[in-house]
Tab-separated table of C-alpha atoms in Angstrom:
chain	number	residue	atom	x	y	z
A	1	MET	CA	-0.038	-0.001	0.133
A	2	ILE	CA	1.247	3.522	-0.876
A	3	ASN	CA	0.306	6.658	0.721
A	4	LEU	CA	-0.029	9.358	-2.085
A	5	ILE	CA	0.600	12.913	-0.836
A	6	SER	CA	-0.487	15.364	-3.483
A	7	THR	CA	-1.945	18.829	-3.528
A	8	GLN	CA	-3.726	17.739	-6.809
A	9	ALA	CA	-6.143	15.304	-5.133
A	10	ASP	CA	-8.960	17.898	-5.252
A	11	ASN	CA	-7.819	19.956	-8.295
A	12	ASP	CA	-10.230	19.835	-11.043
A	13	ARG	CA	-8.037	22.031	-13.455
A	14	VAL	CA	-6.223	20.252	-16.213
A	15	THR	CA	-2.556	20.759	-15.561
A	16	GLY	CA	0.591	18.697	-16.004
A	17	PRO	CA	0.874	18.005	-12.084
A	18	SER	CA	-2.829	17.022	-12.031
A	19	LYS	CA	-2.530	14.670	-15.060
A	20	VAL	CA	0.328	12.908	-13.207
A	21	PHE	CA	-1.734	12.464	-10.106
A	22	ARG	CA	-4.987	11.391	-11.799
A	23	ASN	CA	-3.386	9.169	-14.375
A	24	LEU	CA	-1.440	7.338	-11.667
A	25	VAL	CA	-4.497	6.781	-9.707
A	26	ARG	CA	-6.346	5.457	-12.639
A	27	GLY	CA	-3.314	3.140	-13.289
A	28	LEU	CA	-3.383	1.854	-9.698
A	29	ASP	CA	-6.926	1.226	-9.930
A	30	ALA	CA	-6.701	-0.708	-13.030
A	31	ILE	CA	-3.952	-3.078	-11.670
A	32	GLY	CA	-5.747	-3.297	-8.231
A	33	TYR	CA	-2.862	-1.985	-6.107
A	34	PRO	CA	-3.867	-0.546	-2.772
A	35	TYR	CA	-3.331	3.155	-2.019
A	36	VAL	CA	-4.514	5.977	0.241
A	37	VAL	CA	-4.561	9.595	-0.494
A	38	ASN	CA	-3.104	12.384	1.883
A	39	ARG	CA	-3.114	10.271	4.964
A	40	SER	CA	-0.822	11.038	7.899
A	41	LEU	CA	2.934	10.687	7.094
A	42	THR	CA	3.246	7.731	9.386
A	43	SER	CA	0.305	5.747	8.091
A	44	THR	CA	2.168	3.398	5.513
A	45	ARG	CA	5.539	2.016	4.807
A	46	ARG	CA	5.546	3.222	1.374
A	47	LEU	CA	5.102	7.008	0.877
A	48	TRP	CA	5.123	9.316	-2.094
A	49	VAL	CA	5.308	13.074	-1.993
A	50	HIS	CA	4.104	14.198	-5.370
A	51	ASP	CA	4.271	17.871	-5.112
A	52	ASP	CA	3.654	19.091	-1.583
A	53	HIS	CA	6.464	21.182	-0.398
A	54	ILE	CA	5.017	21.563	3.005
A	55	ALA	CA	4.896	17.775	3.472
A	56	LEU	CA	8.712	17.643	2.593
A	57	ARG	CA	9.468	19.630	5.674
A	58	HIS	CA	7.891	17.035	7.861
A	59	LEU	CA	9.092	13.930	6.386
A	60	ARG	CA	11.423	13.138	9.314
A	61	ALA	CA	8.384	12.273	11.352
A	62	ALA	CA	7.829	9.249	8.956
A	63	LYS	CA	10.935	7.447	10.162
A	64	GLU	CA	9.852	4.109	9.210
A	65	ALA	CA	8.650	5.047	5.727
A	66	ALA	CA	10.496	4.453	2.379
A	67	VAL	CA	9.964	7.771	0.724
A	68	VAL	CA	9.704	8.609	-3.017
A	69	VAL	CA	9.514	12.278	-3.929
A	70	GLY	CA	8.594	14.190	-7.146
A	71	PRO	CA	8.425	14.739	-10.022
A	72	ASN	CA	6.399	18.027	-9.603
A	73	LEU	CA	8.419	19.707	-7.007
A	74	PHE	CA	11.508	21.662	-8.174
A	75	VAL	CA	12.785	22.577	-11.658
A	76	LEU	CA	16.536	22.817	-10.343
A	77	PRO	CA	18.366	21.965	-7.136
A	78	ARG	CA	18.684	25.649	-6.567
A	79	ASP	CA	14.785	25.965	-6.059
A	80	ILE	CA	14.905	23.597	-3.029
A	81	PRO	CA	14.226	25.717	0.063
A	82	ALA	CA	16.676	25.775	2.882
A	83	GLY	CA	15.842	23.299	5.559
A	84	ILE	CA	14.521	20.545	3.199
A	85	ASP	CA	16.767	17.509	3.550
A	86	LEU	CA	16.332	14.798	0.859
A	87	GLN	CA	18.965	12.334	2.063
A	88	GLY	CA	17.538	8.800	2.227
A	89	TYR	CA	14.649	9.385	-0.327
A	90	LEU	CA	14.492	8.621	-3.950
A	91	TYR	CA	13.856	11.574	-6.247
A	92	LEU	CA	11.708	11.112	-9.506
A	93	HIS	CA	12.085	12.816	-12.710
A	94	PRO	CA	9.847	12.065	-15.612
A	95	SER	CA	12.784	11.166	-18.001
A	96	GLU	CA	16.555	10.921	-18.196
A	97	TRP	CA	17.590	14.427	-19.292
A	98	PRO	CA	16.304	16.173	-16.185
A	99	ILE	CA	18.494	13.786	-14.088
A	100	GLU	CA	21.598	14.696	-16.213
A	101	LEU	CA	20.660	18.381	-15.679
A	102	TRP	CA	20.411	17.991	-11.981
A	103	HIS	CA	23.667	16.008	-11.914
A	104	THR	CA	25.255	19.079	-13.888
A	105	ALA	CA	23.747	21.349	-11.268
A	106	GLY	CA	25.690	19.405	-8.606
A	107	PHE	CA	22.857	17.595	-6.892
A	108	THR	CA	24.206	14.779	-4.712
A	109	GLN	CA	21.616	14.644	-1.802
A	110	CYS	CA	19.887	11.456	-2.822
A	111	PRO	CA	19.411	8.861	-5.755
A	112	MET	CA	17.436	9.929	-8.709
A	113	LYS	CA	15.281	7.838	-11.138
A	114	SER	CA	13.185	8.427	-14.228
A	115	TRP	CA	9.509	7.533	-14.280
A	116	ALA	CA	6.766	8.574	-16.610
A	117	VAL	CA	3.097	8.662	-15.776
A	118	GLY	CA	0.889	6.575	-18.096
A	119	ILE	CA	-1.463	8.061	-20.722
A	120	ASP	CA	-5.334	7.470	-20.602
A	121	THR	CA	-5.677	5.918	-24.055
A	122	ASP	CA	-9.383	5.337	-23.384
A	123	ALA	CA	-9.917	9.065	-22.958
A	124	PHE	CA	-7.462	9.872	-25.846
A	125	ALA	CA	-8.754	7.344	-28.341
A	126	PRO	CA	-9.493	8.342	-31.970
A	127	PRO	CA	-12.936	8.042	-33.628
A	128	ALA	CA	-13.805	4.755	-35.485
A	129	ASN	CA	-13.449	6.077	-38.852
A	130	PRO	CA	-11.788	9.657	-38.486
A	131	ALA	CA	-12.238	12.152	-41.346
A	132	ARG	CA	-8.690	13.599	-41.251
A	133	ASN	CA	-7.882	16.840	-43.005
A	134	GLY	CA	-5.152	19.617	-42.721
A	135	VAL	CA	-2.175	20.113	-40.333
A	136	VAL	CA	-2.430	21.377	-36.758
A	137	VAL	CA	0.632	23.272	-35.325
A	138	TYR	CA	1.052	23.046	-31.509
A	139	HIS	CA	2.983	26.088	-30.368
A	140	LYS	CA	4.547	26.399	-26.851
A	141	GLU	CA	7.135	28.804	-25.752
A	142	ARG	CA	9.018	29.093	-29.057
A	143	PRO	CA	9.816	32.372	-31.133
A	144	GLU	CA	6.767	33.665	-32.819
A	145	ALA	CA	8.866	34.344	-35.892
A	146	GLN	CA	9.449	30.597	-36.273
A	147	LEU	CA	5.843	29.848	-35.990
A	148	GLU	CA	5.021	32.288	-38.634
A	149	GLU	CA	7.709	30.770	-40.838
A	150	ILE	CA	6.270	27.231	-40.363
A	151	VAL	CA	2.763	28.307	-41.044
A	152	ARG	CA	3.842	30.106	-44.264
A	153	SER	CA	5.912	27.186	-45.555
A	154	LEU	CA	3.038	24.801	-44.938
A	155	SER	CA	0.437	26.968	-46.693
A	156	GLU	CA	2.803	27.514	-49.659
A	157	VAL	CA	2.504	23.663	-50.400
A	158	GLY	CA	-1.169	23.775	-50.106
A	159	ARG	CA	-1.723	22.662	-46.666
A	160	GLU	CA	-4.619	23.891	-44.621
A	161	VAL	CA	-3.192	24.970	-41.200
A	162	SER	CA	-4.584	25.632	-37.775
A	163	VAL	CA	-2.612	26.677	-34.663
A	164	LEU	CA	-3.058	25.275	-31.121
A	165	ARG	CA	-1.476	27.596	-28.609
A	166	TYR	CA	-0.312	26.478	-25.128
A	167	GLY	CA	-2.430	27.870	-22.450
A	168	ASP	CA	-5.162	28.833	-24.948
A	169	TYR	CA	-7.106	25.579	-25.599
A	170	THR	CA	-9.155	23.027	-23.594
A	171	GLU	CA	-8.616	19.346	-23.498
A	172	ASP	CA	-11.660	18.981	-25.789
A	173	ASP	CA	-9.903	21.127	-28.303
A	174	LEU	CA	-6.852	18.917	-27.931
A	175	ILE	CA	-8.850	15.812	-28.625
A	176	ARG	CA	-10.633	17.390	-31.491
A	177	ALA	CA	-7.445	18.569	-33.131
A	178	GLY	CA	-5.606	15.273	-32.720
A	179	SER	CA	-8.674	13.249	-33.884
A	180	THR	CA	-9.128	15.376	-37.081
A	181	ALA	CA	-5.673	16.475	-38.399
A	182	GLU	CA	-3.677	14.479	-40.869
A	183	VAL	CA	-0.430	15.479	-39.096
A	184	VAL	CA	0.395	17.459	-36.029
A	185	VAL	CA	3.498	19.748	-36.198
A	186	TRP	CA	4.928	20.226	-32.607
A	187	HIS	CA	6.722	23.579	-32.187
A	188	GLY	CA	7.228	23.427	-28.424
A	189	MET	CA	9.710	23.692	-25.771
A	190	HIS	CA	11.819	21.113	-24.000
A	191	GLU	CA	9.680	18.529	-22.141
A	192	SER	CA	10.522	16.229	-19.094
A	193	GLN	CA	7.781	14.084	-20.204
A	194	GLY	CA	5.446	15.730	-22.705
A	195	ILE	CA	2.047	14.457	-21.590
A	196	ALA	CA	0.002	16.587	-24.123
A	197	LEU	CA	2.097	15.341	-27.017
A	198	GLN	CA	1.778	11.802	-25.763
A	199	GLU	CA	-1.995	12.259	-25.566
A	200	MET	CA	-1.926	13.451	-29.259
A	201	LEU	CA	0.000	10.297	-30.216
A	202	SER	CA	-2.710	8.214	-28.442
A	203	LEU	CA	-5.170	9.750	-30.784
A	204	ASP	CA	-3.187	8.078	-33.629
A	205	VAL	CA	-1.999	11.169	-35.374
A	206	PRO	CA	1.563	11.140	-36.526
A	207	ILE	CA	3.661	14.071	-35.334
A	208	VAL	CA	6.498	16.151	-36.996
A	209	VAL	CA	8.614	17.605	-34.049
A	210	ALA	CA	10.579	20.778	-34.402
A	211	ASP	CA	12.845	19.625	-31.646
A	212	VAL	CA	14.944	21.671	-29.167
A	213	ARG	CA	18.468	20.657	-28.153
A	214	ARG	CA	19.345	23.368	-25.599
A	215	LEU	CA	17.365	24.760	-22.639
A	216	SER	CA	17.970	28.361	-24.160
A	217	ASP	CA	16.059	27.356	-27.405
A	218	ALA	CA	12.834	27.901	-25.546
A	219	VAL	CA	11.427	31.341	-24.527
A	220	GLY	CA	9.645	30.391	-21.423
A	221	PRO	CA	9.425	32.218	-17.991
A	222	TYR	CA	12.050	29.932	-16.303
A	223	VAL	CA	15.661	31.062	-16.867
A	224	PHE	CA	18.057	28.280	-16.603
A	225	GLY	CA	21.429	29.943	-17.463
A	226	ALA	CA	23.974	29.469	-20.110
A	227	GLU	CA	25.871	26.977	-17.907
A	228	TYR	CA	23.226	24.381	-18.569
A	229	ASP	CA	23.447	24.605	-22.403
A	230	GLY	CA	25.738	21.491	-22.442
A	231	VAL	CA	22.809	19.354	-21.239
A	232	SER	CA	21.238	17.558	-24.165
A	233	VAL	CA	17.362	18.186	-23.952
A	234	THR	CA	14.417	17.252	-26.079
A	235	ALA	CA	10.793	17.973	-26.652
A	236	VAL	CA	10.181	14.056	-26.952
A	237	PRO	CA	11.971	12.151	-24.349
A	238	TYR	CA	9.616	9.165	-25.176
A	239	TRP	CA	9.567	8.296	-28.968
A	240	ASP	CA	10.346	5.886	-31.660
A	241	ASP	CA	9.800	5.813	-35.441
A	242	ARG	CA	6.266	4.717	-35.253
A	243	CYS	CA	5.459	8.259	-33.807
A	244	GLY	CA	6.421	10.449	-36.793
A	245	VAL	CA	9.446	12.426	-37.682
A	246	ILE	CA	11.914	14.681	-35.700
A	247	VAL	CA	13.637	17.688	-37.274
A	248	SER	CA	16.317	19.637	-35.583
A	249	ASP	CA	15.620	22.759	-37.876
A	250	TYR	CA	12.096	24.344	-37.939
A	251	ARG	CA	12.789	25.266	-41.610
A	252	LEU	CA	12.450	21.685	-42.421
A	253	VAL	CA	9.047	21.154	-41.070
A	254	ALA	CA	7.109	21.389	-44.234
A	255	GLU	CA	9.399	18.867	-46.059
A	256	ALA	CA	8.857	16.476	-43.046
A	257	VAL	CA	5.117	16.967	-43.106
A	258	GLU	CA	5.007	15.982	-46.898
A	259	TYR	CA	7.078	12.917	-46.115
A	260	VAL	CA	4.800	11.756	-43.370
A	261	LEU	CA	1.827	12.285	-45.547
A	262	ALA	CA	3.354	10.212	-48.209
A	263	HIS	CA	4.137	7.392	-45.936
A	264	ARG	CA	1.192	7.616	-43.458
A	265	SER	CA	0.732	3.750	-43.383
A	266	GLU	CA	4.208	3.378	-41.838
A	267	PHE	CA	3.389	5.163	-38.682
A	268	ALA	CA	1.522	3.815	-35.679
A	269	PRO	CA	1.715	6.502	-32.869
A	270	ARG	CA	-1.175	5.060	-30.737
A	271	GLU	CA	0.445	1.568	-30.813
A	272	PHE	CA	3.589	3.211	-29.339
A	273	VAL	CA	1.784	4.768	-26.540
A	274	ARG	CA	-0.223	1.551	-25.614
A	275	GLU	CA	3.045	-0.372	-25.617
A	276	ARG	CA	5.280	2.026	-23.791
A	277	LEU	CA	3.059	4.327	-21.754
A	278	SER	CA	-0.065	2.565	-20.694
A	279	LEU	CA	-1.776	3.411	-17.470
A	280	GLU	CA	-1.247	-0.123	-16.121
A	281	GLY	CA	2.312	-0.495	-17.171
A	282	GLN	CA	3.393	2.908	-15.827
A	283	ALA	CA	1.463	2.208	-12.355
A	284	ARG	CA	3.356	-1.130	-12.207
A	285	ALA	CA	6.722	0.895	-12.803
A	286	PHE	CA	5.663	3.191	-10.089
A	287	VAL	CA	5.150	0.524	-7.602
A	288	GLU	CA	8.409	-1.108	-8.562
A	289	LEU	CA	10.227	2.076	-7.512
A	290	TRP	CA	10.097	0.833	-3.841
A	291	ASP	CA	12.363	-2.024	-4.911
A	292	HIS	CA	15.114	0.494	-4.286
A	293	PHE	CA	14.270	0.156	-0.652
A	294	GLY	CA	13.928	-3.597	-0.547
A	295	LEU	CA	10.076	-3.610	-0.524
A	296	SER	CA	8.510	-6.014	-2.937
A	297	TYR	CA	5.428	-5.404	-5.185
A	298	GLU	CA	3.841	-8.401	-3.658
A	299	ASP	CA	4.297	-7.382	-0.020
A	300	GLY	CA	2.628	-4.005	-0.747
A	301	LEU	CA	-0.555	-5.933	-1.981
A	302	ARG	CA	-1.011	-7.160	1.599
A	303	GLU	CA	-0.155	-3.898	3.418
A	304	ARG	CA	-2.861	-1.819	5.224
A	305	PRO	CA	-2.433	1.721	6.742
A	306	SER	CA	-1.677	1.841	10.417
A	307	ASN	CA	-4.024	4.742	11.040
A	308	ALA	CA	-6.862	6.727	9.169
A	309	ARG	CA	-5.653	10.143	10.069
A	310	PRO	CA	-5.430	12.796	7.345
A	311	TRP	CA	-2.130	14.503	6.559
A	312	ARG	CA	-2.358	18.030	7.971
A	313	GLU	CA	0.471	20.529	8.454
A	314	PRO	CA	0.883	21.002	12.358
A	315	ALA	CA	-1.026	23.951	13.602
A	316	ALA	CA	2.041	25.776	15.073
A	317	ASP	CA	3.810	25.524	11.659
A	318	ARG	CA	0.941	26.666	9.810
A	319	ALA	CA	0.708	29.691	12.099
A	320	ALA	CA	4.440	30.348	11.725
A	321	ARG	CA	4.114	30.416	7.971
A	322	PHE	CA	1.221	32.735	8.028
A	323	THR	CA	3.171	35.060	10.390
A	324	GLY	CA	6.232	34.920	8.111
A	325	ARG	CA	4.067	35.880	5.026
A	326	VAL	CA	2.555	38.791	6.818
A	327	ARG	CA	6.063	40.046	8.013
A	328	ARG	CA	7.366	39.686	4.451
A	329	ALA	CA	4.352	41.585	3.024
A	330	VAL	CA	4.868	44.431	5.610
A	331	ALA	CA	8.519	44.684	4.918
A	332	ARG	CA	7.813	44.774	1.050
A	333	ARG	CA	5.148	47.497	1.619
A	334	LEU	CA	7.584	49.637	3.745
A	335	GLY	CA	10.319	49.056	1.471
A	336	GLY	CA	8.399	50.495	-1.460
A	337	SER	CA	7.148	53.456	0.492
């Protein structure tokens, strides 16, 4: 049995972290593995802290627990607040390149391992006889000038083009686009997993990826610094030839789209997702993370929680945090006056 500590348990918004939590729970349900959500930190031997920074500060109370943390906690080790000690835990990243990034940043507090959450292939399933037409360009945190060039080059060869912008679409929009497009062009930033792209693949549409190789290739709000440009990154950490075509230069997108359309029968993106990223398979891989601590999959099937108390931050700590916020707000106001 695993205790899942996550701030996403009651979050109805569609976000990357909420997808990680919900798809994991669906996978655990599918394989019949026992879990509880947001119970006291001492209630089970196996403990996962998904994204709860406050819980991290209180993990030492769970002396008997084998603790896995992440992946939705920190972008870089420099983001870890003072006072949080990760020694003795296992830190998750969604793929291998963020592990290399953290090694480059000098992180040595605890071992790291990659794990990707599964994709809900039932929710992201293509229609029985889809009428596909045109090209959808998915745009996320890349230069606008590149997007304009991609759209222009596709239009020049007679392709009907529509653009899906990150942060400006619903999940239904994504499903509709992936179910009706002949090809999707992915003009996005580096991704540690790339759940939205994998959901598109699950809709059985091949993708042409205008890939990124350096963190500085993206124009997102998080600034990494040139010292990390030696780390090889990608928009597609999970991929094989069934999924589509990757180009390293966005100016080659139109040519790649024509190639995919001419060889459509050679691609099987949904097959790739069902084989490599199923809810059930990734839930099993998640449970097997506790092999690191010598805890077997089978033993966990028989475990039960020692108590039914919910996880709550101690009242004294909650009051101290509130007082600290008030003091900082007052200091900022006085400093600006």
